[in-house]
mmCIF file of C-alpha atoms in Angstrom:
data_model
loop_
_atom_site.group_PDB
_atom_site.id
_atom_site.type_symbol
_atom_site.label_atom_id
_atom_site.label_comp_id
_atom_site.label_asym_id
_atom_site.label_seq_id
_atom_site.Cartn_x
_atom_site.Cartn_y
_atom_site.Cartn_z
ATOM 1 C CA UNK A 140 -146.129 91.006 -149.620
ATOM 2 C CA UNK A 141 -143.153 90.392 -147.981
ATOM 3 C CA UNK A 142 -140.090 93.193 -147.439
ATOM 4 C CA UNK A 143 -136.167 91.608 -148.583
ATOM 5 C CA UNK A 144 -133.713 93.113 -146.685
ATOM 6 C CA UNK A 145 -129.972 92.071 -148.611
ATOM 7 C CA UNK A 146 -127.595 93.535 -146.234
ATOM 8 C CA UNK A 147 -123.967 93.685 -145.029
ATOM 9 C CA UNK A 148 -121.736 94.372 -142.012
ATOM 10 C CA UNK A 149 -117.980 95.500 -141.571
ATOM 11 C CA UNK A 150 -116.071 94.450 -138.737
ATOM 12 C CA UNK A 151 -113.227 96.058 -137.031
ATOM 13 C CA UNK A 152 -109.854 93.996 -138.374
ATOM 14 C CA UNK A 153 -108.078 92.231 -135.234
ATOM 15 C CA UNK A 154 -106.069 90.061 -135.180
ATOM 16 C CA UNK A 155 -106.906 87.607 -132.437
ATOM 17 C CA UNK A 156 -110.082 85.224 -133.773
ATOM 18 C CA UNK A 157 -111.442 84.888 -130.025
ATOM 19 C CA UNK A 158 -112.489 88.481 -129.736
ATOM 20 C CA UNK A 159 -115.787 89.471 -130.642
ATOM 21 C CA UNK A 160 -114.960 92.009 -134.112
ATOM 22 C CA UNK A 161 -116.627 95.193 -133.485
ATOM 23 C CA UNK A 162 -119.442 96.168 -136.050
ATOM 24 C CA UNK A 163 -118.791 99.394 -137.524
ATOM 25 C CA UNK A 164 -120.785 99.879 -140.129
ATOM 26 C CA UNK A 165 -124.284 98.833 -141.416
ATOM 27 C CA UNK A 166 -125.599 98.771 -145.137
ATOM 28 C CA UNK A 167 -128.833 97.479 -146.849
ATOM 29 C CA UNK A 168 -130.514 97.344 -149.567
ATOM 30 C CA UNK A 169 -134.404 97.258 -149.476
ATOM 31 C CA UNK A 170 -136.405 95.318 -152.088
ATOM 32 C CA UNK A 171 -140.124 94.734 -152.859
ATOM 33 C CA UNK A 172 -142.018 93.491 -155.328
ATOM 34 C CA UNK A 173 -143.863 96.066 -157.585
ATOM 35 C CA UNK A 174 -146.704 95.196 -160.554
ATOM 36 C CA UNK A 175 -144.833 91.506 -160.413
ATOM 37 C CA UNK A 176 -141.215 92.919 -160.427
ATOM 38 C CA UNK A 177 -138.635 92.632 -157.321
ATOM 39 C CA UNK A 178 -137.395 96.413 -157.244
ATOM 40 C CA UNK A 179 -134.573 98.140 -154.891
ATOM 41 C CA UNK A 180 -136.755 100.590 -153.027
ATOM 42 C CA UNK A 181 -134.574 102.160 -150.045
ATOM 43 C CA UNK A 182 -130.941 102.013 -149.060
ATOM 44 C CA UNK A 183 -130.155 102.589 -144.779
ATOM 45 C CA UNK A 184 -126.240 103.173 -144.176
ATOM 46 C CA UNK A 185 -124.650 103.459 -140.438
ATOM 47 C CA UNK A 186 -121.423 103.802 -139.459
ATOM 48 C CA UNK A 187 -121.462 102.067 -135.624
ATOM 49 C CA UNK A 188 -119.214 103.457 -132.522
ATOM 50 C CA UNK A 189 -116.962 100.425 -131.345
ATOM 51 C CA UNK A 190 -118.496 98.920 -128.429
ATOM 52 C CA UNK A 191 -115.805 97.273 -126.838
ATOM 53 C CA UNK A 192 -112.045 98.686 -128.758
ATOM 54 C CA UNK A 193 -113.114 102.159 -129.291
ATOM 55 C CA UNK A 194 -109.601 103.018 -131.121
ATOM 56 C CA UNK A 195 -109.780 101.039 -134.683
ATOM 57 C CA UNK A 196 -106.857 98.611 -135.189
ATOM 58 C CA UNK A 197 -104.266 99.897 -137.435
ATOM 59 C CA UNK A 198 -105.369 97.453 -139.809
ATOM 60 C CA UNK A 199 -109.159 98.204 -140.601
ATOM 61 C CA UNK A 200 -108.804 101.720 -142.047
ATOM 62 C CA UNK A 201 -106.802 100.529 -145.155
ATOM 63 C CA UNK A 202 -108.774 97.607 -145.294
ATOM 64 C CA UNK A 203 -112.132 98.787 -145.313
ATOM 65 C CA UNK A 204 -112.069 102.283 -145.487
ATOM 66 C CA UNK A 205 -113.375 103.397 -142.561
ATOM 67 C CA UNK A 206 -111.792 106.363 -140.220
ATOM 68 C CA UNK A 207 -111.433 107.116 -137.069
ATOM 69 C CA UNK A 208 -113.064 110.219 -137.027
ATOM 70 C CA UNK A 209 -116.244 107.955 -138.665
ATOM 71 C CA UNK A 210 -117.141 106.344 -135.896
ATOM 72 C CA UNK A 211 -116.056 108.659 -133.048
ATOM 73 C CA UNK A 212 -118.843 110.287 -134.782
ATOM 74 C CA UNK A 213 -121.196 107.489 -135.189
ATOM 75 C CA UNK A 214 -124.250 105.619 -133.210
ATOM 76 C CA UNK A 215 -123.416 103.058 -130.505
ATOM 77 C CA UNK A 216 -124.932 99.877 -131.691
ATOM 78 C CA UNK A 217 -127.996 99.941 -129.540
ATOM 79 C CA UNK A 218 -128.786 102.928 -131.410
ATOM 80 C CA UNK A 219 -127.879 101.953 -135.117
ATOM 81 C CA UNK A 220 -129.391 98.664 -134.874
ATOM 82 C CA UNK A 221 -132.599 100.832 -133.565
ATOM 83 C CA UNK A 222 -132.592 102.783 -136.500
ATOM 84 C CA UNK A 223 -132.121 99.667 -138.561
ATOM 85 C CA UNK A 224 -134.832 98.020 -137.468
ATOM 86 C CA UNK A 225 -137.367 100.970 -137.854
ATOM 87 C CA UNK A 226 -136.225 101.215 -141.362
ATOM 88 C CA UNK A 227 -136.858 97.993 -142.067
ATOM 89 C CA UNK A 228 -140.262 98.465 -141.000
ATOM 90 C CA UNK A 229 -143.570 96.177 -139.653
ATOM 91 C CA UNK A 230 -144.306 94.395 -142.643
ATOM 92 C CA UNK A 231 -143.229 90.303 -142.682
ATOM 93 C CA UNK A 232 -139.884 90.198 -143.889
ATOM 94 C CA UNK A 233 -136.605 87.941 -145.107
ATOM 95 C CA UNK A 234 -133.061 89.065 -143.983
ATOM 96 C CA UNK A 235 -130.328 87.992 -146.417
ATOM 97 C CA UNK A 236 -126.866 88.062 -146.333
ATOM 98 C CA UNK A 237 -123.407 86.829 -148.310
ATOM 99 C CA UNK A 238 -123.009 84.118 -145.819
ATOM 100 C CA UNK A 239 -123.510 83.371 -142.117
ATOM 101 C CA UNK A 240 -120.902 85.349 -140.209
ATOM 102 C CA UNK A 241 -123.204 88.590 -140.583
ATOM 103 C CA UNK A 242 -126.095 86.331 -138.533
ATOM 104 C CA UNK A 243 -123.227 85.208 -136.359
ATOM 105 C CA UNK A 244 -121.933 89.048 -135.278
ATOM 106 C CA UNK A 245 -125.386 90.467 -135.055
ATOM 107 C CA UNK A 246 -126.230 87.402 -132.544
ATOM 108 C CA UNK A 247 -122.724 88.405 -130.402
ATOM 109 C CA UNK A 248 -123.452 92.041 -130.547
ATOM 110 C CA UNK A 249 -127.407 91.369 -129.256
ATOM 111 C CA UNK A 250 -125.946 89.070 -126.867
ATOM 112 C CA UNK A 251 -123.462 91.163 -125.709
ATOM 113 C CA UNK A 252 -125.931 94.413 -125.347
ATOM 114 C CA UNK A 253 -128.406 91.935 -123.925
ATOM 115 C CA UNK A 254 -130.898 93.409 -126.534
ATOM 116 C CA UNK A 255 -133.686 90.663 -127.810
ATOM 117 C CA UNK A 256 -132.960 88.666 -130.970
ATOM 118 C CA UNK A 257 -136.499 88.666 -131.886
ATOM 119 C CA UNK A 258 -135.992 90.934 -134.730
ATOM 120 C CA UNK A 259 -133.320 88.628 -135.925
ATOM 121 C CA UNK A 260 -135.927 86.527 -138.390
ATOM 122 C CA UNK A 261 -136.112 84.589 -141.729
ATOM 123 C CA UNK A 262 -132.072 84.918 -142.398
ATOM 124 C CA UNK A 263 -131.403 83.656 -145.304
ATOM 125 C CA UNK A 264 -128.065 82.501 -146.895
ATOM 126 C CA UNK A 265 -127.454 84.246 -149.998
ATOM 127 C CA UNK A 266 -123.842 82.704 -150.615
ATOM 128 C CA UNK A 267 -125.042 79.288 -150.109
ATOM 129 C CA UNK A 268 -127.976 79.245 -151.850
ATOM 130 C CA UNK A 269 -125.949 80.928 -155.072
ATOM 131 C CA UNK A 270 -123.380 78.482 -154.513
ATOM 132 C CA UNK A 271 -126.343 75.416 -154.689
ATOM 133 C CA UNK A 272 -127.208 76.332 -158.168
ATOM 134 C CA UNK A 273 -123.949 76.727 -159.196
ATOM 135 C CA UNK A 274 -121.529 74.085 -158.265
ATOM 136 C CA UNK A 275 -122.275 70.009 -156.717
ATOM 137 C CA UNK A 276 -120.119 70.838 -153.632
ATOM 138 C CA UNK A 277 -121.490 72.840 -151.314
ATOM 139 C CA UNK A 278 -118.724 72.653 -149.098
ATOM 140 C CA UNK A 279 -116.986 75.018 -151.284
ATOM 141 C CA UNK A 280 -118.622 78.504 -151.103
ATOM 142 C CA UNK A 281 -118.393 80.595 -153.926
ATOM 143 C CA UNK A 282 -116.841 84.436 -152.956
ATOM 144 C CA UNK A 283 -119.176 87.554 -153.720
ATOM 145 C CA UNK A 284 -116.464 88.601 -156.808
ATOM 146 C CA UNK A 285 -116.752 85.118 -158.381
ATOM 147 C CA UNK A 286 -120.593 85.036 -158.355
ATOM 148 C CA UNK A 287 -120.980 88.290 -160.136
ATOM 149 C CA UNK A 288 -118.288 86.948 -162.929
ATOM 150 C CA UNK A 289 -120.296 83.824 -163.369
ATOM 151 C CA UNK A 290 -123.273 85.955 -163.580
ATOM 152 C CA UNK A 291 -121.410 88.712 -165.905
ATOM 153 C CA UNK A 292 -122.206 91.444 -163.679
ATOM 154 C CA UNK A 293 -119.828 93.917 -162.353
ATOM 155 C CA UNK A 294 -118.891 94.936 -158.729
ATOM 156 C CA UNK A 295 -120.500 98.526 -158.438
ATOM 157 C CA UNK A 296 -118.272 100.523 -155.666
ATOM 158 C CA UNK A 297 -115.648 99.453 -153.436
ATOM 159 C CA UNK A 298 -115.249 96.287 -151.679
ATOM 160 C CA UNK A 299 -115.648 95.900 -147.804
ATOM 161 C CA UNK A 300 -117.830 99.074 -147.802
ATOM 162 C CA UNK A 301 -121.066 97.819 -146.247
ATOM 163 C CA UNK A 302 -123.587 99.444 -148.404
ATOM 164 C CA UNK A 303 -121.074 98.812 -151.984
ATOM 165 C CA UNK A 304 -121.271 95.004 -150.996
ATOM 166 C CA UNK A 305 -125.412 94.866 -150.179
ATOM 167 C CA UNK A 306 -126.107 96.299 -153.306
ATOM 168 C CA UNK A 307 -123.950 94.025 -154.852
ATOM 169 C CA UNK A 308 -125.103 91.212 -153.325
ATOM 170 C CA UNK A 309 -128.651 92.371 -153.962
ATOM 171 C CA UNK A 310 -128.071 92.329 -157.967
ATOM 172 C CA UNK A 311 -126.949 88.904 -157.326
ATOM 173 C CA UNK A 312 -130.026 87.998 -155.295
ATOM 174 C CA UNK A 313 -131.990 89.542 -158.518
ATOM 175 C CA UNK A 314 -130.940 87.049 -160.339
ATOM 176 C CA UNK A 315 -131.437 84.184 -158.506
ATOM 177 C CA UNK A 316 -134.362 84.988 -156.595
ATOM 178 C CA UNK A 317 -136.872 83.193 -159.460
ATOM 179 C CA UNK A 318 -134.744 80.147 -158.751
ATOM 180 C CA UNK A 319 -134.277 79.831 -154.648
ATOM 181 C CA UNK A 320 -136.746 78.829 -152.023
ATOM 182 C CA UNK A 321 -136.601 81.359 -148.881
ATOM 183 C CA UNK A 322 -136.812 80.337 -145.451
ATOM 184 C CA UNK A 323 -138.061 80.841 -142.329
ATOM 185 C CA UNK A 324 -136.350 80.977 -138.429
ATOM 186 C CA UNK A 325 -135.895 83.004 -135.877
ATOM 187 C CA UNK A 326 -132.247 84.089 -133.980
ATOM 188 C CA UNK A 327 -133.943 83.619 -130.709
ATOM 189 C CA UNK A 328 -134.883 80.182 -131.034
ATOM 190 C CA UNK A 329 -131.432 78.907 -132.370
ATOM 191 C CA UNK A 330 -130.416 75.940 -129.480
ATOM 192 C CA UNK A 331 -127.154 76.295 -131.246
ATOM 193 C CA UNK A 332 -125.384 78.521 -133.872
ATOM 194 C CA UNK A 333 -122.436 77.356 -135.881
ATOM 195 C CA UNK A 334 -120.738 79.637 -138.096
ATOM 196 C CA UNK A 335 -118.175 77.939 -140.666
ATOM 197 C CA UNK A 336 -117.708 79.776 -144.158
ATOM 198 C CA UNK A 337 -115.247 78.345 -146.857
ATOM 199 C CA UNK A 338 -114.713 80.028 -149.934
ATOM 200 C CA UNK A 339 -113.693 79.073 -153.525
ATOM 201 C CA UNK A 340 -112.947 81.716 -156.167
ATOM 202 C CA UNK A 341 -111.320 80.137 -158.584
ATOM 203 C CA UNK A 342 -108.229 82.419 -157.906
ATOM 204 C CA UNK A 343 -106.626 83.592 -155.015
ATOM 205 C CA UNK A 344 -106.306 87.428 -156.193
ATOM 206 C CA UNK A 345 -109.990 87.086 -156.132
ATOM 207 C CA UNK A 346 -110.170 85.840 -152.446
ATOM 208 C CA UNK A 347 -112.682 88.289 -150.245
ATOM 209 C CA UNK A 348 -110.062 88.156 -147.268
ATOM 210 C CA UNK A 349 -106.961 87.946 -149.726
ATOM 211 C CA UNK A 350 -105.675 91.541 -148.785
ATOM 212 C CA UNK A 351 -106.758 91.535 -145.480
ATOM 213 C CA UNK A 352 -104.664 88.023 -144.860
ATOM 214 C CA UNK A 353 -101.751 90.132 -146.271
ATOM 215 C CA UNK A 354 -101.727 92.754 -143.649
ATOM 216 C CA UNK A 355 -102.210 90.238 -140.809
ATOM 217 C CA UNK A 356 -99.304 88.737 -142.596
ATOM 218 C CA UNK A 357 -100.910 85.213 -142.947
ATOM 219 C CA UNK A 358 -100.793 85.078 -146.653
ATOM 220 C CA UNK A 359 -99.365 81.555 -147.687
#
């Protein structure tokens, strides 16, 4: 049986779109299926040493969280996406995220560290596929906060912590997993990746990047 891996990434906050973001932190969720029942089985968490801004922008601590002293401390990349890849393990499995900038940074950050993107398999859309059962314009992505409301679950944790928002994506992924076909690609045969995420709350306090376009001062 396959291995579902619902994870998440956080990004160093800058300001200038063109630069690649820094990863600096790593969370996921593991989940198999168990007498017939999809079960959370193992949780990996890494914090990840900037690779190319090694001084966090004063921005991303009161944003996300994250210190400093965190990721002075912390695995380069090359090493905390080795560990994350031996904890997910040999056995065939699906990679799923709240959107398609996560697949997006990962394929930078390989790129980048000209490390293979082999591993990169069977990424699955999470927010789109939610969004598909839920509303007739797909366009219009439903945020992580509004798909929990409609599904009258609450957010366990703190927002734009990596691990918080994979296991919070991974209750959502509970409940629509009986209703979502999963497939299958590989990162390293991609001729082209696109990356375009729109999102629709249904209120603007409920916005994922609502505080963060406050500090950049970009809110409208």
């Amino acid at each position: 049986m396959p291995t579902y891996i619902i994870f998440d990434l956080e990004f160093m906050v800058v300001r200038k779109h063109q630069h690649l973001a820094d990863i600096i932190e790593i969370g996921a969720i593991k989940m198999n299926e168990q007498e017939g029942t999809l079960v959370m089985t193992d949780v990996f968490h890494s914090y990840v040493k900037p690779s190319r801004q090694y001084k966090l922008t004063p921005e991303t601590t009161p944003f996300t969280g994250i210190t400093q002293d965190q990721v002075d401390q912390a695995p380069s990349f090359p090493e905390a996406l080795k560990a994350f890849q031996e904890w997910i393990g040999e056995a065939p499995y699906y990679l799923c995220a709240w959107g398609m900038d996560d697949k997006y940074q990962f394929i930078q950050h390989c790129r980048y560290h000209q490390i293979s993107l082999d591993w990169l398999q069977n990424y699955n859309d999470l927010q789109l596929a939610f969004t598909r059962l839920h509303q007739s314009d797909h366009r219009q992505r439903i945020g992580l906060k509004r798909a929990l409301d409609l599904l009258q679950l609450p957010f366990i944790g703190e927002p734009h912590r990596a691990t918080d928002d994979a296991y919070n994506t991974a209750k959502i992924f509970l409940s629509i997993f009986p209703n979502i076909q999963l497939v299958t690609n590989n990162a390293a045969e991609d001729q082209l990746y696109v990356s375009e995420m729109v999102y629709s709350t249904g209120s603007e306090e409920n916005h994922p990047f609502s505080k963060l376009a406050e500090m950049l001062g970009m809110a409208q």
